Amino acid sequence: MMEGYFVRTLGMHRVYNSAFMNMLKREDNAKYRSSIKNTIEFDPEILKRYVNFMNNPDEETASVQFGNDDKYFGVCTMMIGMPGLPMFGHGQVEGFEEKYGMEYPRAYRDEKVNDGLVERHRREIFPLMKRRWLFAGVENFLLYDFYENGHVNENVFAWSNRAGDERALILYNNVYQQATGWIKTSAAYAEKHPDGSRTINQRNLADGLALTNRADRFCVMQEQRSGLWYMRTTREIFDNGLFASLNGFQTQVFVNIYEVDDNERGHYRTLYESLNGRGIEDVHMGIQNIVLKDLYAALAAVASPAFFRDVQMLAIPAAARKPPEPPLSATSSNGWKNPPGSFSRFASALSMAIMAPEPSPGSTKSAPSPQPMPSGHVWQSASKSCSASRKSRQKYRRRSCPNR
């Protein structure tokens, strides 16, 4: 790789790292991992001199070379999350595809901003850019081998870095095939000594994250893309490393890493075992659910639908309460089984149906519905109805009993 020659032999301070763009685009992952290993075995400080980019004026745009989906964001995460100087090309965030350069006096295509691409940058890339101080150094940078079925999967890039109390772990699978395996031991790197000598060392993941090997101590970390929190025992990470499963071109970024000891009641152990490796949206709420488990069960037993109906009845005055009436029902053998009130309503509805005028033959019009009567005319209409009824009865008596 010419970049290494420029930096090691010629002593150049900054070098455009074209291998980053070309090898990751072609998915020559083993070659690029080898270039990183060779660099950190010679001098990890050289990584800080590389300018990592995904396009330049002499090449096609990043959207054309890497697309606008998971592969683009995986490589972009490597550009931001590894030591070196990240460089965005013209129109890269906006998703422009027209090649640019000094020989072009103006843009020939009227391209529109890809709002979805910009929004995904805001969610996944810009938060990492605000933590560049965590990724830029090489003092605690470690590259790991991803072991799958006993062999190193060269397609997976896994590395960690640390600055003060802040720690980060990033994994990216730069092929379409799924990868499932473990990371535990770092690649070899050179460590300088005050006398100018160097030694080649390796560290495990627990050392890279500065974890404490103690019983009932847990490592809690948040995966940035999903927002979920994951729990592992520190002893498990010391002994076995970290298991990971990555889909094609998937990236996992673990930040906000911290350690916590289990309490005297074993709540963290209970939560850890109940999750069984899965993530959780809020660790604090998960602990609260365990602490208040008995209270939640008691409330669930009390707060039934019948309980809320009884509470609602208490708000109604006693005189206004009416027991619910059973539905209208009848049988041929036992007669009517509903109470008198229901029967009177049934009889009233039946009489209204019998006395309703029938439509004339051939008529398709339905009987007009009765119009509501103003409340002021109710008593007057009732009086007229009673008077007409008395006259009808008197007339019937005279006809039936003429001698009376």
CSV table of C-alpha atoms in Angstrom, one decimal, residues 120-263:
chain,number,residue,atom,x,y,z
A,120,ARG,CA,-30.3,8.8,8.5
A,121,HIS,CA,-27.0,10.7,8.8
A,122,ARG,CA,-28.5,12.7,11.6
A,123,ARG,CA,-29.5,9.5,13.4
A,124,GLU,CA,-26.4,7.3,12.9
A,125,ILE,CA,-23.4,9.4,11.8
A,126,PHE,CA,-23.7,12.9,13.2
A,127,PRO,CA,-23.8,11.6,16.9
A,128,LEU,CA,-20.6,9.7,16.3
A,129,MET,CA,-19.0,12.8,14.8
A,130,LYS,CA,-19.8,14.7,18.0
A,131,ARG,CA,-17.7,12.0,19.8
A,132,ARG,CA,-14.6,12.2,17.5
A,133,TRP,CA,-12.5,12.7,20.6
A,134,LEU,CA,-13.4,9.1,21.6
A,135,PHE,CA,-12.3,7.6,18.2
A,136,ALA,CA,-9.4,9.8,17.1
A,137,GLY,CA,-6.7,8.5,19.4
A,138,VAL,CA,-4.6,5.3,19.1
A,139,GLU,CA,-3.4,4.9,22.7
A,140,ASN,CA,-6.3,2.5,23.4
A,141,PHE,CA,-7.3,1.5,19.9
A,142,LEU,CA,-7.6,-2.3,19.4
A,143,LEU,CA,-8.6,-4.3,16.3
A,144,TYR,CA,-10.1,-7.7,17.0
A,145,ASP,CA,-10.4,-10.9,15.1
A,146,PHE,CA,-13.9,-12.2,14.6
A,147,TYR,CA,-13.9,-16.0,15.1
A,148,GLU,CA,-16.7,-18.0,13.4
A,149,ASN,CA,-16.6,-21.8,13.7
A,150,GLY,CA,-13.0,-21.7,14.8
A,151,HIS,CA,-11.7,-19.6,11.9
A,152,VAL,CA,-11.2,-15.8,11.6
A,153,ASN,CA,-13.9,-14.1,9.5
A,154,GLU,CA,-12.0,-11.5,7.6
A,155,ASN,CA,-15.1,-9.7,6.4
A,156,VAL,CA,-16.0,-8.4,9.9
A,157,PHE,CA,-14.3,-5.3,11.2
A,158,ALA,CA,-14.4,-5.1,15.0
A,159,TRP,CA,-12.5,-2.5,17.1
A,160,SER,CA,-12.7,-0.7,20.4
A,161,ASN,CA,-11.4,2.6,21.7
A,162,ARG,CA,-11.3,4.4,24.9
A,163,ALA,CA,-10.8,8.0,26.2
A,164,GLY,CA,-11.0,8.6,29.9
A,165,ASP,CA,-14.1,7.0,31.3
A,166,GLU,CA,-15.8,6.8,27.8
A,167,ARG,CA,-15.6,3.5,25.9
A,168,ALA,CA,-16.9,2.3,22.6
A,169,LEU,CA,-17.1,-0.9,20.6
A,170,ILE,CA,-18.0,-1.1,16.9
A,171,LEU,CA,-18.6,-4.1,14.6
A,172,TYR,CA,-19.3,-4.0,10.9
A,173,ASN,CA,-19.8,-6.8,8.4
A,174,ASN,CA,-18.8,-5.7,4.9
A,175,VAL,CA,-20.4,-8.5,2.9
A,176,TYR,CA,-23.9,-9.6,2.1
A,177,GLN,CA,-23.6,-12.9,4.0
A,178,GLN,CA,-24.5,-13.1,7.7
A,179,ALA,CA,-21.7,-13.5,10.3
A,180,THR,CA,-22.0,-15.1,13.7
A,181,GLY,CA,-19.2,-15.5,16.1
A,182,TRP,CA,-17.0,-14.2,19.0
A,183,ILE,CA,-14.5,-11.5,19.5
A,184,LYS,CA,-12.0,-11.8,22.4
A,185,THR,CA,-8.4,-11.2,21.5
A,186,SER,CA,-7.0,-8.2,19.7
A,187,ALA,CA,-4.6,-8.1,16.8
A,188,ALA,CA,-0.9,-7.5,17.6
A,189,TYR,CA,0.2,-4.0,18.0
A,190,ALA,CA,3.5,-2.2,18.8
A,191,GLU,CA,3.9,-0.5,22.1
A,192,LYS,CA,6.6,2.1,22.5
A,193,HIS,CA,8.8,2.4,25.6
A,194,PRO,CA,10.6,5.5,26.9
A,195,ASP,CA,13.9,4.1,25.8
A,196,GLY,CA,12.7,4.0,22.2
A,197,SER,CA,12.3,0.2,22.1
A,198,ARG,CA,9.1,-1.5,21.0
A,199,THR,CA,7.3,-4.6,22.1
A,200,ILE,CA,4.5,-6.5,20.3
A,201,ASN,CA,1.5,-7.0,22.5
A,202,GLN,CA,-2.0,-8.3,22.4
A,203,ARG,CA,-4.9,-7.6,24.8
A,204,ASN,CA,-8.4,-9.1,25.2
A,205,LEU,CA,-11.7,-7.3,24.9
A,206,ALA,CA,-12.2,-6.9,28.6
A,207,ASP,CA,-8.8,-5.1,28.9
A,208,GLY,CA,-9.7,-3.0,25.9
A,209,LEU,CA,-12.9,-1.8,27.6
A,210,ALA,CA,-11.1,-1.5,31.0
A,211,LEU,CA,-13.5,-3.9,32.7
A,212,THR,CA,-13.2,-5.2,36.2
A,213,ASN,CA,-13.1,-9.0,36.7
A,214,ARG,CA,-15.4,-9.5,39.7
A,215,ALA,CA,-18.3,-11.8,40.5
A,216,ASP,CA,-21.8,-10.3,40.2
A,217,ARG,CA,-20.5,-7.3,38.2
A,218,PHE,CA,-22.2,-6.4,34.9
A,219,CYS,CA,-21.2,-4.5,31.8
A,220,VAL,CA,-24.1,-2.5,30.5
A,221,MET,CA,-23.9,-0.9,27.0
A,222,GLN,CA,-26.2,0.8,24.6
A,223,GLU,CA,-26.4,-0.2,20.9
A,224,GLN,CA,-26.7,3.2,19.1
A,225,ARG,CA,-28.6,2.1,16.0
A,226,SER,CA,-31.4,0.3,17.8
A,227,GLY,CA,-31.3,2.3,21.1
A,228,LEU,CA,-31.4,-1.0,23.1
A,229,TRP,CA,-29.3,-1.7,26.2
A,230,TYR,CA,-27.5,-5.0,26.6
A,231,MET,CA,-26.1,-6.6,29.7
A,232,ARG,CA,-23.2,-9.0,30.1
A,233,THR,CA,-21.3,-10.2,33.1
A,234,THR,CA,-17.7,-8.9,33.2
A,235,ARG,CA,-16.5,-12.4,34.1
A,236,GLU,CA,-18.2,-13.7,30.9
A,237,ILE,CA,-16.4,-11.1,28.8
A,238,PHE,CA,-13.0,-11.9,30.5
A,239,ASP,CA,-13.5,-15.7,30.0
A,240,ASN,CA,-15.2,-15.9,26.6
A,241,GLY,CA,-15.3,-12.5,25.0
A,242,LEU,CA,-18.4,-11.2,23.3
A,243,PHE,CA,-20.8,-13.0,21.0
A,244,ALA,CA,-22.3,-11.1,18.0
A,245,SER,CA,-24.5,-11.9,15.1
A,246,LEU,CA,-24.4,-9.5,12.1
A,247,ASN,CA,-26.6,-9.5,9.1
A,248,GLY,CA,-25.1,-8.5,5.7
A,249,PHE,CA,-23.7,-5.0,5.8
A,250,GLN,CA,-25.0,-4.6,9.4
A,251,THR,CA,-23.3,-2.2,11.8
A,252,GLN,CA,-23.4,-2.4,15.6
A,253,VAL,CA,-22.2,0.6,17.6
A,254,PHE,CA,-22.0,0.1,21.4
A,255,VAL,CA,-21.6,3.3,23.4
A,256,ASN,CA,-22.5,4.6,26.9
A,257,ILE,CA,-20.7,1.6,28.4
A,258,TYR,CA,-20.6,1.3,32.1
A,259,GLU,CA,-20.2,-1.2,34.9
A,260,VAL,CA,-22.5,-1.9,37.9
A,261,ASP,CA,-22.4,-4.3,40.8
A,262,ASP,CA,-25.4,-6.4,41.6
A,263,ASN,CA,-27.4,-5.3,44.7
